[in-house]
Amino acid sequence: MPGTRKLGRATDCRLAMLRGMVTHFLECGRIETTVTRAKEVQAMAEKFITIAKEPTLANKRQAMAYITKEDVVKKLFDEIAPKYADRNGGYTRVIKTYARRGDAAEMAILELI
């Protein structure tokens, strides 16, 4: 279930961080972050890609309520979701890369398939 990891932050700070990361991920198609953050962003991004596969007004409003940029929502509904119309989930992948030098946190690349 998305949103179960606390990520060492207060609730409002964590939700704001996840909103920003999901928006940036859908905008760029690829981000590099820690493994636990990547898994959280992956869950939320896949949820919104599934929502965007059916382009109703209610779904667009639901996406607009979470994703912070209007042009990213447009890209999600016009470009990203139609690409995965015949696929039932599994739109993203997490590739573990290296341990970060400062604190040895496991890093990963999250990308659209």
Coordinates of N, CA and C in Angstrom, one line a residue:
M1 N 0.8 -1.2 0.0 CA 0.0 0.0 0.0 C 0.9 1.2 0.0
P2 N 0.6 2.2 -0.9 CA 1.5 3.4 -0.9 C 1.3 4.2 0.3
G3 N 2.4 4.8 0.8 CA 2.3 5.7 1.9 C 2.5 5.1 3.3
T4 N 3.0 3.9 3.3 CA 3.2 3.3 4.6 C 4.6 3.5 5.2
R5 N 5.5 3.9 4.4 CA 6.9 4.2 4.9 C 6.9 5.6 5.5
K6 N 7.6 5.8 6.6 CA 7.6 7.1 7.2 C 8.8 8.0 6.7
L7 N 9.8 7.4 6.3 CA 11.0 8.1 5.7 C 11.6 9.1 6.6
G8 N 11.5 8.9 7.9 CA 12.1 9.8 8.8 C 11.7 11.2 8.8
R9 N 10.4 11.5 8.4 CA 9.9 12.9 8.3 C 8.5 12.9 8.9
A10 N 8.1 14.2 9.2 CA 6.8 14.4 9.7 C 5.8 14.2 8.5
T11 N 4.6 13.9 8.8 CA 3.6 13.6 7.8 C 3.5 14.6 6.7
D12 N 3.3 15.9 7.1 CA 3.1 16.9 6.1 C 4.3 17.1 5.2
C13 N 5.5 17.0 5.8 CA 6.8 17.1 5.1 C 7.0 16.0 4.1
R14 N 6.6 14.8 4.6 CA 6.7 13.6 3.8 C 5.8 13.6 2.6
L15 N 4.6 14.0 2.8 CA 3.6 14.1 1.7 C 4.0 15.1 0.7
A16 N 4.5 16.2 1.1 CA 5.0 17.3 0.2 C 6.2 16.8 -0.6
M17 N 7.1 16.1 0.0 CA 8.2 15.5 -0.7 C 7.8 14.5 -1.7
L18 N 6.9 13.6 -1.4 CA 6.4 12.6 -2.3 C 5.7 13.2 -3.5
R19 N 4.8 14.3 -3.2 CA 4.2 15.0 -4.3 C 5.2 15.6 -5.3
G20 N 6.2 16.2 -4.8 CA 7.2 16.8 -5.6 C 8.0 15.7 -6.4
M21 N 8.3 14.6 -5.7 CA 9.1 13.6 -6.4 C 8.3 12.9 -7.5
V22 N 7.0 12.6 -7.2 CA 6.1 12.0 -8.3 C 6.0 13.0 -9.4
T23 N 5.8 14.3 -9.2 CA 5.6 15.2 -10.2 C 6.9 15.3 -11.1
H24 N 8.1 15.3 -10.4 CA 9.3 15.4 -11.2 C 9.6 14.1 -11.9
F25 N 9.2 12.9 -11.4 CA 9.4 11.7 -12.0 C 8.5 11.6 -13.3
L26 N 7.3 12.0 -13.2 CA 6.4 11.9 -14.4 C 6.8 13.0 -15.4
E27 N 7.4 14.1 -15.0 CA 7.9 15.1 -15.9 C 9.2 14.6 -16.7
C28 N 10.1 14.0 -16.0 CA 11.4 13.6 -16.6 C 11.4 12.1 -17.0
G29 N 10.6 11.2 -16.4 CA 10.6 9.8 -16.8 C 11.7 9.0 -16.1
R30 N 12.6 9.7 -15.3 CA 13.6 9.0 -14.6 C 14.2 9.8 -13.5
I31 N 14.4 9.3 -12.3 CA 15.0 10.0 -11.2 C 16.0 9.0 -10.5
E32 N 16.9 9.7 -9.8 CA 17.8 8.9 -8.9 C 17.6 9.3 -7.5
T33 N 17.4 8.4 -6.6 CA 17.1 8.6 -5.2 C 17.4 7.4 -4.4
T34 N 17.1 7.4 -3.1 CA 17.3 6.2 -2.3 C 16.3 5.1 -2.6
V35 N 16.6 3.9 -2.3 CA 15.8 2.8 -2.6 C 14.4 2.9 -2.0
T36 N 14.3 3.3 -0.7 CA 13.0 3.4 0.0 C 12.1 4.5 -0.6
R37 N 12.8 5.6 -0.9 CA 12.0 6.7 -1.6 C 11.5 6.3 -3.0
A38 N 12.4 5.6 -3.7 CA 12.0 5.1 -5.0 C 10.8 4.2 -5.0
K39 N 10.8 3.3 -4.0 CA 9.7 2.4 -3.9 C 8.4 3.1 -3.6
E40 N 8.4 4.2 -2.7 CA 7.2 4.9 -2.4 C 6.8 5.7 -3.7
V41 N 7.7 6.3 -4.4 CA 7.3 7.1 -5.6 C 6.8 6.2 -6.6
Q42 N 7.4 5.0 -6.7 CA 6.9 4.0 -7.7 C 5.5 3.6 -7.5
A43 N 5.1 3.4 -6.2 CA 3.7 3.0 -5.9 C 2.8 4.1 -6.3
M44 N 3.1 5.4 -6.0 CA 2.2 6.5 -6.3 C 2.1 6.8 -7.8
A45 N 3.3 6.7 -8.4 CA 3.3 7.0 -9.9 C 2.5 5.9 -10.6
E46 N 2.6 4.7 -10.3 CA 1.9 3.6 -11.0 C 0.4 3.8 -10.7
K47 N 0.0 4.3 -9.5 CA -1.4 4.5 -9.2 C -1.9 5.6 -10.2
F48 N -1.2 6.7 -10.4 CA -1.7 7.7 -11.2 C -1.6 7.4 -12.7
I49 N -0.7 6.6 -13.1 CA -0.7 6.1 -14.5 C -2.0 5.2 -14.8
T50 N -2.3 4.4 -13.8 CA -3.5 3.6 -13.9 C -4.8 4.5 -14.0
I51 N -4.8 5.5 -13.1 CA -5.9 6.4 -13.2 C -6.0 7.1 -14.5
A52 N -4.9 7.5 -15.1 CA -4.8 8.3 -16.3 C -5.2 7.5 -17.5
K53 N -5.2 6.1 -17.4 CA -5.6 5.3 -18.6 C -7.1 5.5 -19.0
E54 N -7.9 6.0 -18.0 CA -9.3 6.3 -18.3 C -9.4 7.8 -18.2
P55 N -9.4 8.6 -19.3 CA -9.4 10.0 -19.2 C -10.7 10.7 -18.9
T56 N -11.3 10.5 -17.8 CA -12.5 11.1 -17.4 C -12.2 12.4 -16.6
L57 N -13.2 13.3 -16.5 CA -13.0 14.6 -15.8 C -12.6 14.3 -14.4
A58 N -13.3 13.4 -13.8 CA -13.0 13.0 -12.3 C -11.6 12.6 -12.1
N59 N -11.1 11.7 -13.1 CA -9.7 11.2 -13.0 C -8.7 12.4 -13.1
K60 N -9.0 13.3 -14.1 CA -8.1 14.4 -14.3 C -8.1 15.3 -13.0
R61 N -9.2 15.5 -12.4 CA -9.3 16.3 -11.2 C -8.5 15.6 -10.0
Q62 N -8.7 14.3 -10.0 CA -8.0 13.6 -8.9 C -6.4 13.7 -9.1
A63 N -6.0 13.6 -10.3 CA -4.6 13.7 -10.6 C -4.1 15.2 -10.3
M64 N -4.9 16.2 -10.7 CA -4.6 17.6 -10.4 C -4.4 17.9 -9.0
A65 N -5.2 17.1 -8.1 CA -5.2 17.4 -6.7 C -3.9 16.9 -6.1
Y66 N -3.2 16.0 -6.7 CA -1.9 15.5 -6.2 C -0.7 16.0 -6.9
I67 N -0.7 15.9 -8.2 CA 0.5 16.4 -9.0 C 0.5 17.9 -9.0
T68 N 1.7 18.5 -8.8 CA 1.8 19.9 -8.6 C 1.8 20.8 -9.8
K69 N 2.1 20.2 -11.0 CA 2.2 21.0 -12.2 C 1.1 20.5 -13.2
E70 N 0.4 21.5 -13.8 CA -0.7 21.2 -14.7 C -0.2 20.6 -16.0
D71 N 1.0 21.0 -16.5 CA 1.5 20.5 -17.7 C 2.0 19.0 -17.6
V72 N 2.4 18.7 -16.4 CA 2.7 17.3 -16.1 C 1.5 16.4 -16.1
V73 N 0.4 16.9 -15.6 CA -0.9 16.1 -15.7 C -1.3 16.0 -17.2
K74 N -1.2 17.0 -17.9 CA -1.5 16.9 -19.4 C -0.6 15.9 -20.1
K75 N 0.7 15.9 -19.7 CA 1.6 14.9 -20.3 C 1.2 13.5 -19.9
L76 N 0.8 13.4 -18.6 CA 0.4 12.0 -18.1 C -0.8 11.5 -18.9
F77 N -1.8 12.3 -19.1 CA -3.0 11.8 -19.8 C -2.8 11.7 -21.3
D78 N -2.0 12.6 -21.9 CA -1.8 12.6 -23.4 C -0.7 11.7 -23.9
E79 N 0.4 11.5 -23.1 CA 1.5 10.8 -23.6 C 1.8 9.5 -22.9
I80 N 1.9 9.6 -21.5 CA 2.4 8.5 -20.8 C 1.3 7.4 -20.7
A81 N 0.1 7.7 -20.3 CA -0.9 6.7 -20.1 C -1.3 5.9 -21.4
P82 N -1.4 6.6 -22.6 CA -1.7 5.8 -23.8 C -0.7 4.8 -24.1
K83 N 0.6 5.1 -23.7 CA 1.7 4.1 -24.0 C 1.5 2.8 -23.3
Y84 N 0.8 2.9 -22.1 CA 0.6 1.7 -21.3 C -0.9 1.2 -21.3
A85 N -1.6 1.5 -22.4 CA -3.0 1.2 -22.4 C -3.3 -0.4 -22.4
D86 N -2.4 -1.1 -23.0 CA -2.6 -2.6 -23.0 C -1.8 -3.3 -21.9
R87 N -1.3 -2.6 -21.0 CA -0.5 -3.2 -19.9 C -1.2 -3.1 -18.6
N88 N -1.2 -4.1 -17.8 CA -1.9 -4.1 -16.5 C -1.0 -4.0 -15.3
G89 N -0.4 -2.8 -15.2 CA 0.6 -2.5 -14.1 C 2.0 -2.8 -14.5
G90 N 2.9 -2.5 -13.6 CA 4.3 -2.7 -13.9 C 4.8 -1.7 -14.9
Y91 N 4.5 -0.4 -14.7 CA 4.9 0.7 -15.6 C 6.3 1.2 -15.3
T92 N 6.8 0.9 -14.1 CA 8.1 1.5 -13.7 C 9.0 0.4 -13.2
R93 N 10.3 0.7 -13.1 CA 11.3 -0.3 -12.5 C 12.3 0.5 -11.7
V94 N 12.7 -0.2 -10.6 CA 13.7 0.3 -9.7 C 15.0 -0.5 -9.9
I95 N 16.1 0.2 -10.3 CA 17.4 -0.4 -10.5 C 18.3 0.1 -9.4
K96 N 18.7 -0.8 -8.5 CA 19.7 -0.4 -7.4 C 21.0 -0.2 -8.0
T97 N 21.7 0.9 -7.6 CA 23.0 1.3 -8.2 C 24.1 1.2 -7.2
Y98 N 24.3 2.1 -6.3 CA 25.5 2.1 -5.4 C 25.1 2.6 -4.1
A99 N 26.1 2.6 -3.1 CA 25.9 3.2 -1.8 C 26.4 4.6 -1.9
R100 N 25.6 5.5 -1.4 CA 25.9 6.9 -1.4 C 27.2 7.2 -0.5
R101 N 28.1 8.0 -0.9 CA 29.3 8.2 -0.2 C 29.2 8.7 1.2
G102 N 28.4 9.7 1.4 CA 28.3 10.4 2.7 C 27.7 9.5 3.8
D103 N 26.6 8.8 3.5 CA 26.0 8.1 4.6 C 25.7 6.6 4.2
A104 N 26.3 6.1 3.1 CA 26.2 4.8 2.7 C 24.7 4.3 2.4
A105 N 23.8 5.2 2.1 CA 22.5 4.9 1.8 C 22.4 4.2 0.4
E106 N 21.6 3.2 0.3 CA 21.4 2.5 -1.0 C 20.7 3.4 -2.0
M107 N 21.3 3.6 -3.1 CA 20.8 4.5 -4.1 C 20.1 3.6 -5.2
A108 N 19.2 4.2 -5.9 CA 18.5 3.5 -7.0 C 18.0 4.5 -8.1
I109 N 17.8 4.0 -9.3 CA 17.3 4.7 -10.4 C 15.8 4.2 -10.6
L110 N 14.9 5.1 -10.6 CA 13.5 4.8 -10.9 C 13.2 5.3 -12.3
E111 N 12.7 4.5 -13.2 CA 12.4 4.9 -14.5 C 11.2 4.2 -15.1
L112 N 10.6 4.9 -16.1 CA 9.5 4.3 -16.8 C 10.0 3.2 -17.7
I113 N 9.2 2.2 -17.9 CA 9.6 1.1 -18.8 C 9.2 1.5 -20.2

